[in-house]
mmCIF file of N, CA and C in Angstrom:
data_model
loop_
_atom_site.group_PDB
_atom_site.id
_atom_site.type_symbol
_atom_site.label_atom_id
_atom_site.label_comp_id
_atom_site.label_asym_id
_atom_site.label_seq_id
_atom_site.Cartn_x
_atom_site.Cartn_y
_atom_site.Cartn_z
ATOM 1 N N UNK A 1 -64.926 -10.739 17.311
ATOM 2 C CA UNK A 1 -65.213 -12.093 17.725
ATOM 3 C C UNK A 1 -65.370 -12.968 16.479
ATOM 4 N N UNK A 2 -65.163 -14.248 16.680
ATOM 5 C CA UNK A 2 -65.300 -15.201 15.581
ATOM 6 C C UNK A 2 -66.762 -15.624 15.513
ATOM 7 N N UNK A 3 -67.338 -15.636 14.319
ATOM 8 C CA UNK A 3 -68.710 -16.088 14.146
ATOM 9 C C UNK A 3 -68.803 -17.565 14.505
ATOM 10 N N UNK A 4 -69.946 -17.985 14.998
ATOM 11 C CA UNK A 4 -70.145 -19.367 15.467
ATOM 12 C C UNK A 4 -69.746 -20.397 14.421
ATOM 13 N N UNK A 5 -70.102 -20.176 13.155
ATOM 14 C CA UNK A 5 -69.809 -21.161 12.108
ATOM 15 C C UNK A 5 -68.353 -21.106 11.635
ATOM 16 N N UNK A 6 -67.570 -20.149 12.119
ATOM 17 C CA UNK A 6 -66.176 -20.044 11.713
ATOM 18 C C UNK A 6 -65.223 -20.731 12.683
ATOM 19 N N UNK A 7 -65.711 -21.135 13.852
ATOM 20 C CA UNK A 7 -64.825 -21.714 14.865
ATOM 21 C C UNK A 7 -64.003 -22.885 14.340
ATOM 22 N N UNK A 8 -64.644 -23.851 13.735
ATOM 23 C CA UNK A 8 -63.936 -25.055 13.324
ATOM 24 C C UNK A 8 -62.930 -24.791 12.215
ATOM 25 N N UNK A 9 -63.178 -23.814 11.357
ATOM 26 C CA UNK A 9 -62.228 -23.545 10.279
ATOM 27 C C UNK A 9 -60.976 -22.830 10.795
ATOM 28 N N UNK A 10 -61.054 -22.152 11.922
ATOM 29 C CA UNK A 10 -59.925 -21.432 12.490
ATOM 30 C C UNK A 10 -59.211 -22.266 13.545
ATOM 31 N N UNK A 11 -59.964 -22.888 14.414
ATOM 32 C CA UNK A 11 -59.384 -23.620 15.539
ATOM 33 C C UNK A 11 -59.257 -25.110 15.227
ATOM 34 N N UNK A 12 -58.283 -25.430 14.415
ATOM 35 C CA UNK A 12 -58.012 -26.814 14.041
ATOM 36 C C UNK A 12 -57.105 -27.480 15.074
ATOM 37 N N UNK A 13 -57.310 -28.760 15.370
ATOM 38 C CA UNK A 13 -56.402 -29.457 16.286
ATOM 39 C C UNK A 13 -54.957 -29.354 15.791
ATOM 40 N N UNK A 14 -54.039 -29.118 16.723
ATOM 41 C CA UNK A 14 -52.629 -28.993 16.391
ATOM 42 C C UNK A 14 -52.176 -27.571 16.132
ATOM 43 N N UNK A 15 -53.112 -26.624 15.992
ATOM 44 C CA UNK A 15 -52.737 -25.233 15.737
ATOM 45 C C UNK A 15 -52.161 -24.613 17.016
ATOM 46 N N UNK A 16 -51.188 -23.745 16.852
ATOM 47 C CA UNK A 16 -50.609 -23.025 17.979
ATOM 48 C C UNK A 16 -51.496 -21.827 18.314
ATOM 49 N N UNK A 17 -51.897 -21.718 19.578
ATOM 50 C CA UNK A 17 -52.724 -20.615 20.053
ATOM 51 C C UNK A 17 -51.903 -19.822 21.064
ATOM 52 N N UNK A 18 -51.748 -18.522 20.808
ATOM 53 C CA UNK A 18 -50.998 -17.653 21.714
ATOM 54 C C UNK A 18 -51.939 -16.627 22.315
ATOM 55 N N UNK A 19 -51.930 -16.542 23.640
ATOM 56 C CA UNK A 19 -52.713 -15.548 24.372
ATOM 57 C C UNK A 19 -51.761 -14.657 25.140
ATOM 58 N N UNK A 20 -52.013 -13.355 25.095
ATOM 59 C CA UNK A 20 -51.226 -12.440 25.911
ATOM 60 C C UNK A 20 -52.169 -11.516 26.665
ATOM 61 N N UNK A 21 -51.755 -11.179 27.875
ATOM 62 C CA UNK A 21 -52.532 -10.323 28.762
ATOM 63 C C UNK A 21 -51.630 -9.182 29.199
ATOM 64 N N UNK A 22 -52.153 -7.955 29.203
ATOM 65 C CA UNK A 22 -51.341 -6.822 29.604
ATOM 66 C C UNK A 22 -52.147 -5.751 30.301
ATOM 67 N N UNK A 23 -51.421 -4.894 31.028
ATOM 68 C CA UNK A 23 -52.034 -3.751 31.699
ATOM 69 C C UNK A 23 -51.062 -2.583 31.612
ATOM 70 N N UNK A 24 -51.590 -1.402 31.293
ATOM 71 C CA UNK A 24 -50.763 -0.201 31.231
ATOM 72 C C UNK A 24 -51.341 0.875 32.144
ATOM 73 N N UNK A 25 -50.452 1.737 32.635
ATOM 74 C CA UNK A 25 -50.835 2.830 33.531
ATOM 75 C C UNK A 25 -51.368 4.006 32.712
ATOM 76 N N UNK A 26 -51.912 5.030 33.394
ATOM 77 C CA UNK A 26 -52.363 6.225 32.665
ATOM 78 C C UNK A 26 -51.241 6.900 31.867
ATOM 79 N N UNK A 27 -49.983 6.746 32.301
ATOM 80 C CA UNK A 27 -48.855 7.364 31.593
ATOM 81 C C UNK A 27 -48.353 6.489 30.443
ATOM 82 N N UNK A 28 -48.933 5.275 30.280
ATOM 83 C CA UNK A 28 -48.518 4.386 29.204
ATOM 84 C C UNK A 28 -47.485 3.359 29.615
ATOM 85 N N UNK A 29 -47.075 3.383 30.878
ATOM 86 C CA UNK A 29 -46.091 2.416 31.378
ATOM 87 C C UNK A 29 -46.722 1.021 31.456
ATOM 88 N N UNK A 30 -45.989 0.017 31.003
ATOM 89 C CA UNK A 30 -46.462 -1.363 31.108
ATOM 90 C C UNK A 30 -46.339 -1.817 32.552
ATOM 91 N N UNK A 31 -47.473 -2.194 33.145
ATOM 92 C CA UNK A 31 -47.490 -2.657 34.531
ATOM 93 C C UNK A 31 -47.454 -4.173 34.620
ATOM 94 N N UNK A 32 -47.966 -4.817 33.583
ATOM 95 C CA UNK A 32 -48.032 -6.276 33.579
ATOM 96 C C UNK A 32 -48.097 -6.750 32.138
ATOM 97 N N UNK A 33 -47.378 -7.853 31.853
ATOM 98 C CA UNK A 33 -47.493 -8.495 30.544
ATOM 99 C C UNK A 33 -47.159 -9.971 30.717
ATOM 100 N N UNK A 34 -47.987 -10.825 30.171
ATOM 101 C CA UNK A 34 -47.730 -12.260 30.204
ATOM 102 C C UNK A 34 -48.258 -12.861 28.909
ATOM 103 N N UNK A 35 -47.523 -13.835 28.384
ATOM 104 C CA UNK A 35 -47.907 -14.492 27.130
ATOM 105 C C UNK A 35 -47.695 -15.986 27.275
ATOM 106 N N UNK A 36 -48.625 -16.750 26.730
ATOM 107 C CA UNK A 36 -48.458 -18.207 26.719
ATOM 108 C C UNK A 36 -48.889 -18.748 25.367
ATOM 109 N N UNK A 37 -48.220 -19.814 24.938
ATOM 110 C CA UNK A 37 -48.541 -20.477 23.685
ATOM 111 C C UNK A 37 -48.811 -21.939 23.967
ATOM 112 N N UNK A 38 -49.918 -22.442 23.435
ATOM 113 C CA UNK A 38 -50.301 -23.837 23.617
ATOM 114 C C UNK A 38 -50.781 -24.407 22.291
ATOM 115 N N UNK A 39 -50.689 -25.714 22.169
ATOM 116 C CA UNK A 39 -51.200 -26.415 20.996
ATOM 117 C C UNK A 39 -52.616 -26.872 21.291
ATOM 118 N N UNK A 40 -53.533 -26.576 20.370
ATOM 119 C CA UNK A 40 -54.925 -26.960 20.543
ATOM 120 C C UNK A 40 -55.046 -28.471 20.390
ATOM 121 N N UNK A 41 -55.586 -29.167 21.402
ATOM 122 C CA UNK A 41 -55.699 -30.624 21.315
ATOM 123 C C UNK A 41 -56.832 -31.053 20.384
ATOM 124 N N UNK A 42 -56.857 -32.327 20.063
ATOM 125 C CA UNK A 42 -57.951 -32.883 19.250
ATOM 126 C C UNK A 42 -59.248 -32.817 20.042
ATOM 127 N N UNK A 43 -60.348 -32.706 19.328
ATOM 128 C CA UNK A 43 -61.663 -32.676 19.975
ATOM 129 C C UNK A 43 -61.986 -34.038 20.570
ATOM 130 N N UNK A 44 -62.649 -34.023 21.722
ATOM 131 C CA UNK A 44 -63.119 -35.275 22.315
ATOM 132 C C UNK A 44 -64.432 -35.701 21.667
ATOM 133 N N UNK A 45 -65.193 -34.714 21.194
ATOM 134 C CA UNK A 45 -66.455 -34.994 20.506
ATOM 135 C C UNK A 45 -66.450 -34.200 19.199
ATOM 136 N N UNK A 46 -66.209 -34.862 18.058
ATOM 137 C CA UNK A 46 -66.103 -34.150 16.777
ATOM 138 C C UNK A 46 -67.351 -33.368 16.369
ATOM 139 N N UNK A 47 -68.500 -33.656 16.969
ATOM 140 C CA UNK A 47 -69.722 -32.951 16.587
ATOM 141 C C UNK A 47 -69.811 -31.562 17.238
ATOM 142 N N UNK A 48 -68.968 -31.291 18.229
ATOM 143 C CA UNK A 48 -69.007 -29.996 18.905
ATOM 144 C C UNK A 48 -67.909 -29.072 18.370
ATOM 145 N N UNK A 49 -68.191 -27.757 18.290
ATOM 146 C CA UNK A 49 -67.145 -26.817 17.859
ATOM 147 C C UNK A 49 -66.082 -26.684 18.950
ATOM 148 N N UNK A 50 -64.877 -26.291 18.550
ATOM 149 C CA UNK A 50 -63.812 -26.051 19.514
ATOM 150 C C UNK A 50 -64.119 -24.805 20.329
ATOM 151 N N UNK A 51 -63.723 -24.831 21.568
ATOM 152 C CA UNK A 51 -63.823 -23.668 22.445
ATOM 153 C C UNK A 51 -62.499 -23.527 23.167
ATOM 154 N N UNK A 52 -62.163 -22.313 23.509
ATOM 155 C CA UNK A 52 -60.941 -22.044 24.242
ATOM 156 C C UNK A 52 -61.291 -21.143 25.409
ATOM 157 N N UNK A 53 -60.972 -21.591 26.610
ATOM 158 C CA UNK A 53 -61.212 -20.782 27.793
ATOM 159 C C UNK A 53 -59.876 -20.476 28.441
ATOM 160 N N UNK A 54 -59.727 -19.257 28.891
ATOM 161 C CA UNK A 54 -58.492 -18.852 29.555
ATOM 162 C C UNK A 54 -58.849 -18.083 30.813
ATOM 163 N N UNK A 55 -58.155 -18.387 31.868
ATOM 164 C CA UNK A 55 -58.323 -17.668 33.124
ATOM 165 C C UNK A 55 -56.991 -17.006 33.438
ATOM 166 N N UNK A 56 -57.037 -15.725 33.745
ATOM 167 C CA UNK A 56 -55.798 -15.005 34.037
ATOM 168 C C UNK A 56 -56.002 -14.115 35.245
ATOM 169 N N UNK A 57 -55.020 -14.103 36.094
ATOM 170 C CA UNK A 57 -54.998 -13.187 37.222
ATOM 171 C C UNK A 57 -53.979 -12.113 36.874
ATOM 172 N N UNK A 58 -54.444 -10.870 36.763
ATOM 173 C CA UNK A 58 -53.572 -9.782 36.346
ATOM 174 C C UNK A 58 -53.321 -8.862 37.542
ATOM 175 N N UNK A 59 -52.095 -8.887 38.079
ATOM 176 C CA UNK A 59 -51.777 -7.967 39.179
ATOM 177 C C UNK A 59 -51.735 -6.538 38.646
ATOM 178 N N UNK A 60 -52.417 -5.640 39.309
ATOM 179 C CA UNK A 60 -52.499 -4.263 38.839
ATOM 180 C C UNK A 60 -52.097 -3.312 39.962
ATOM 181 N N UNK A 61 -50.811 -2.939 40.015
ATOM 182 C CA UNK A 61 -50.376 -2.005 41.050
ATOM 183 C C UNK A 61 -50.861 -0.588 40.721
ATOM 184 N N UNK A 62 -51.879 -0.143 41.431
ATOM 185 C CA UNK A 62 -52.496 1.155 41.172
ATOM 186 C C UNK A 62 -51.903 2.181 42.133
ATOM 187 N N UNK A 63 -51.247 3.205 41.574
ATOM 188 C CA UNK A 63 -50.668 4.238 42.427
ATOM 189 C C UNK A 63 -50.966 5.654 41.933
ATOM 190 N N UNK A 64 -51.803 5.763 40.909
ATOM 191 C CA UNK A 64 -52.151 7.079 40.377
ATOM 192 C C UNK A 64 -53.587 7.052 39.862
ATOM 193 N N UNK A 65 -54.248 8.184 39.967
ATOM 194 C CA UNK A 65 -55.591 8.328 39.423
ATOM 195 C C UNK A 65 -55.497 8.440 37.903
ATOM 196 N N UNK A 66 -56.412 7.788 37.206
ATOM 197 C CA UNK A 66 -56.433 7.900 35.757
ATOM 198 C C UNK A 66 -56.988 6.663 35.090
ATOM 199 N N UNK A 67 -56.813 6.589 33.789
ATOM 200 C CA UNK A 67 -57.332 5.491 32.986
ATOM 201 C C UNK A 67 -56.234 4.447 32.792
ATOM 202 N N UNK A 68 -56.455 3.279 33.329
ATOM 203 C CA UNK A 68 -55.577 2.127 33.119
ATOM 204 C C UNK A 68 -56.186 1.318 31.982
ATOM 205 N N UNK A 69 -55.371 0.601 31.224
ATOM 206 C CA UNK A 69 -55.880 -0.166 30.097
ATOM 207 C C UNK A 69 -55.511 -1.630 30.253
ATOM 208 N N UNK A 70 -56.526 -2.492 30.151
ATOM 209 C CA UNK A 70 -56.333 -3.936 30.174
ATOM 210 C C UNK A 70 -56.470 -4.441 28.747
ATOM 211 N N UNK A 71 -55.540 -5.300 28.317
ATOM 212 C CA UNK A 71 -55.525 -5.775 26.937
ATOM 213 C C UNK A 71 -55.345 -7.291 26.898
ATOM 214 N N UNK A 72 -56.099 -7.931 26.010
ATOM 215 C CA UNK A 72 -55.952 -9.364 25.745
ATOM 216 C C UNK A 72 -55.771 -9.517 24.244
ATOM 217 N N UNK A 73 -54.785 -10.313 23.843
ATOM 218 C CA UNK A 73 -54.557 -10.578 22.422
ATOM 219 C C UNK A 73 -54.544 -12.080 22.191
ATOM 220 N N UNK A 74 -55.132 -12.493 21.061
ATOM 221 C CA UNK A 74 -55.207 -13.899 20.677
ATOM 222 C C UNK A 74 -54.652 -14.047 19.268
ATOM 223 N N UNK A 75 -53.774 -15.024 19.090
ATOM 224 C CA UNK A 75 -53.273 -15.381 17.760
ATOM 225 C C UNK A 75 -53.435 -16.876 17.586
ATOM 226 N N UNK A 76 -54.032 -17.271 16.477
ATOM 227 C CA UNK A 76 -54.206 -18.690 16.147
ATOM 228 C C UNK A 76 -54.190 -18.799 14.632
ATOM 229 N N UNK A 77 -53.092 -19.304 14.076
ATOM 230 C CA UNK A 77 -52.971 -19.358 12.623
ATOM 231 C C UNK A 77 -53.022 -17.958 12.047
ATOM 232 N N UNK A 78 -53.930 -17.716 11.102
ATOM 233 C CA UNK A 78 -54.080 -16.394 10.494
ATOM 234 C C UNK A 78 -54.960 -15.459 11.308
ATOM 235 N N UNK A 79 -55.583 -15.964 12.354
ATOM 236 C CA UNK A 79 -56.484 -15.164 13.183
ATOM 237 C C UNK A 79 -55.696 -14.310 14.164
ATOM 238 N N UNK A 80 -56.005 -13.023 14.212
ATOM 239 C CA UNK A 80 -55.426 -12.104 15.184
ATOM 240 C C UNK A 80 -56.574 -11.274 15.746
ATOM 241 N N UNK A 81 -56.762 -11.334 17.056
ATOM 242 C CA UNK A 81 -57.801 -10.524 17.673
ATOM 243 C C UNK A 81 -57.223 -9.837 18.897
ATOM 244 N N UNK A 82 -57.691 -8.627 19.132
ATOM 245 C CA UNK A 82 -57.234 -7.845 20.286
ATOM 246 C C UNK A 82 -58.437 -7.181 20.937
ATOM 247 N N UNK A 83 -58.504 -7.313 22.249
ATOM 248 C CA UNK A 83 -59.547 -6.669 23.035
ATOM 249 C C UNK A 83 -58.856 -5.756 24.025
ATOM 250 N N UNK A 84 -59.356 -4.541 24.162
ATOM 251 C CA UNK A 84 -58.748 -3.574 25.061
ATOM 252 C C UNK A 84 -59.867 -2.838 25.791
ATOM 253 N N UNK A 85 -59.722 -2.723 27.119
ATOM 254 C CA UNK A 85 -60.752 -2.070 27.911
ATOM 255 C C UNK A 85 -60.130 -1.046 28.858
ATOM 256 N N UNK A 86 -60.701 0.165 28.902
ATOM 257 C CA UNK A 86 -60.211 1.155 29.854
ATOM 258 C C UNK A 86 -60.774 0.876 31.245
ATOM 259 N N UNK A 87 -59.996 1.213 32.253
ATOM 260 C CA UNK A 87 -60.411 1.046 33.636
ATOM 261 C C UNK A 87 -60.113 2.374 34.330
ATOM 262 N N UNK A 88 -61.151 3.121 34.685
ATOM 263 C CA UNK A 88 -60.986 4.433 35.308
ATOM 264 C C UNK A 88 -60.804 4.243 36.812
ATOM 265 N N UNK A 89 -59.632 4.659 37.336
ATOM 266 C CA UNK A 89 -59.302 4.430 38.739
ATOM 267 C C UNK A 89 -59.037 5.776 39.431
ATOM 268 N N UNK A 90 -59.609 5.902 40.619
ATOM 269 C CA UNK A 90 -59.346 7.087 41.434
ATOM 270 C C UNK A 90 -58.619 6.633 42.688
ATOM 271 N N UNK A 91 -57.477 7.228 42.966
ATOM 272 C CA UNK A 91 -56.690 6.899 44.156
ATOM 273 C C UNK A 91 -56.925 7.963 45.220
ATOM 274 N N UNK A 92 -57.125 7.529 46.446
ATOM 275 C CA UNK A 92 -57.240 8.460 47.556
ATOM 276 C C UNK A 92 -58.585 8.804 47.999
#
């Protein structure tokens, strides 16, 4: 995560921000992948740090028992962050 005091130095107005969301099956097969790129707008209130909120609906076709993996990646300028979470699913 980005430290609170680092937000403004990374998230400058006009920077390209790319978010990708993915899901893989227990066998490693990609079940879902989506990526979007947007330009960060200027702040409405310069005294507040920039924030970025993203809402994503990830369809997850579950047909086997095992560990599915959900992944989110963020790129903004030199910043690269990746979050990955296992999801243990039992079918039947």
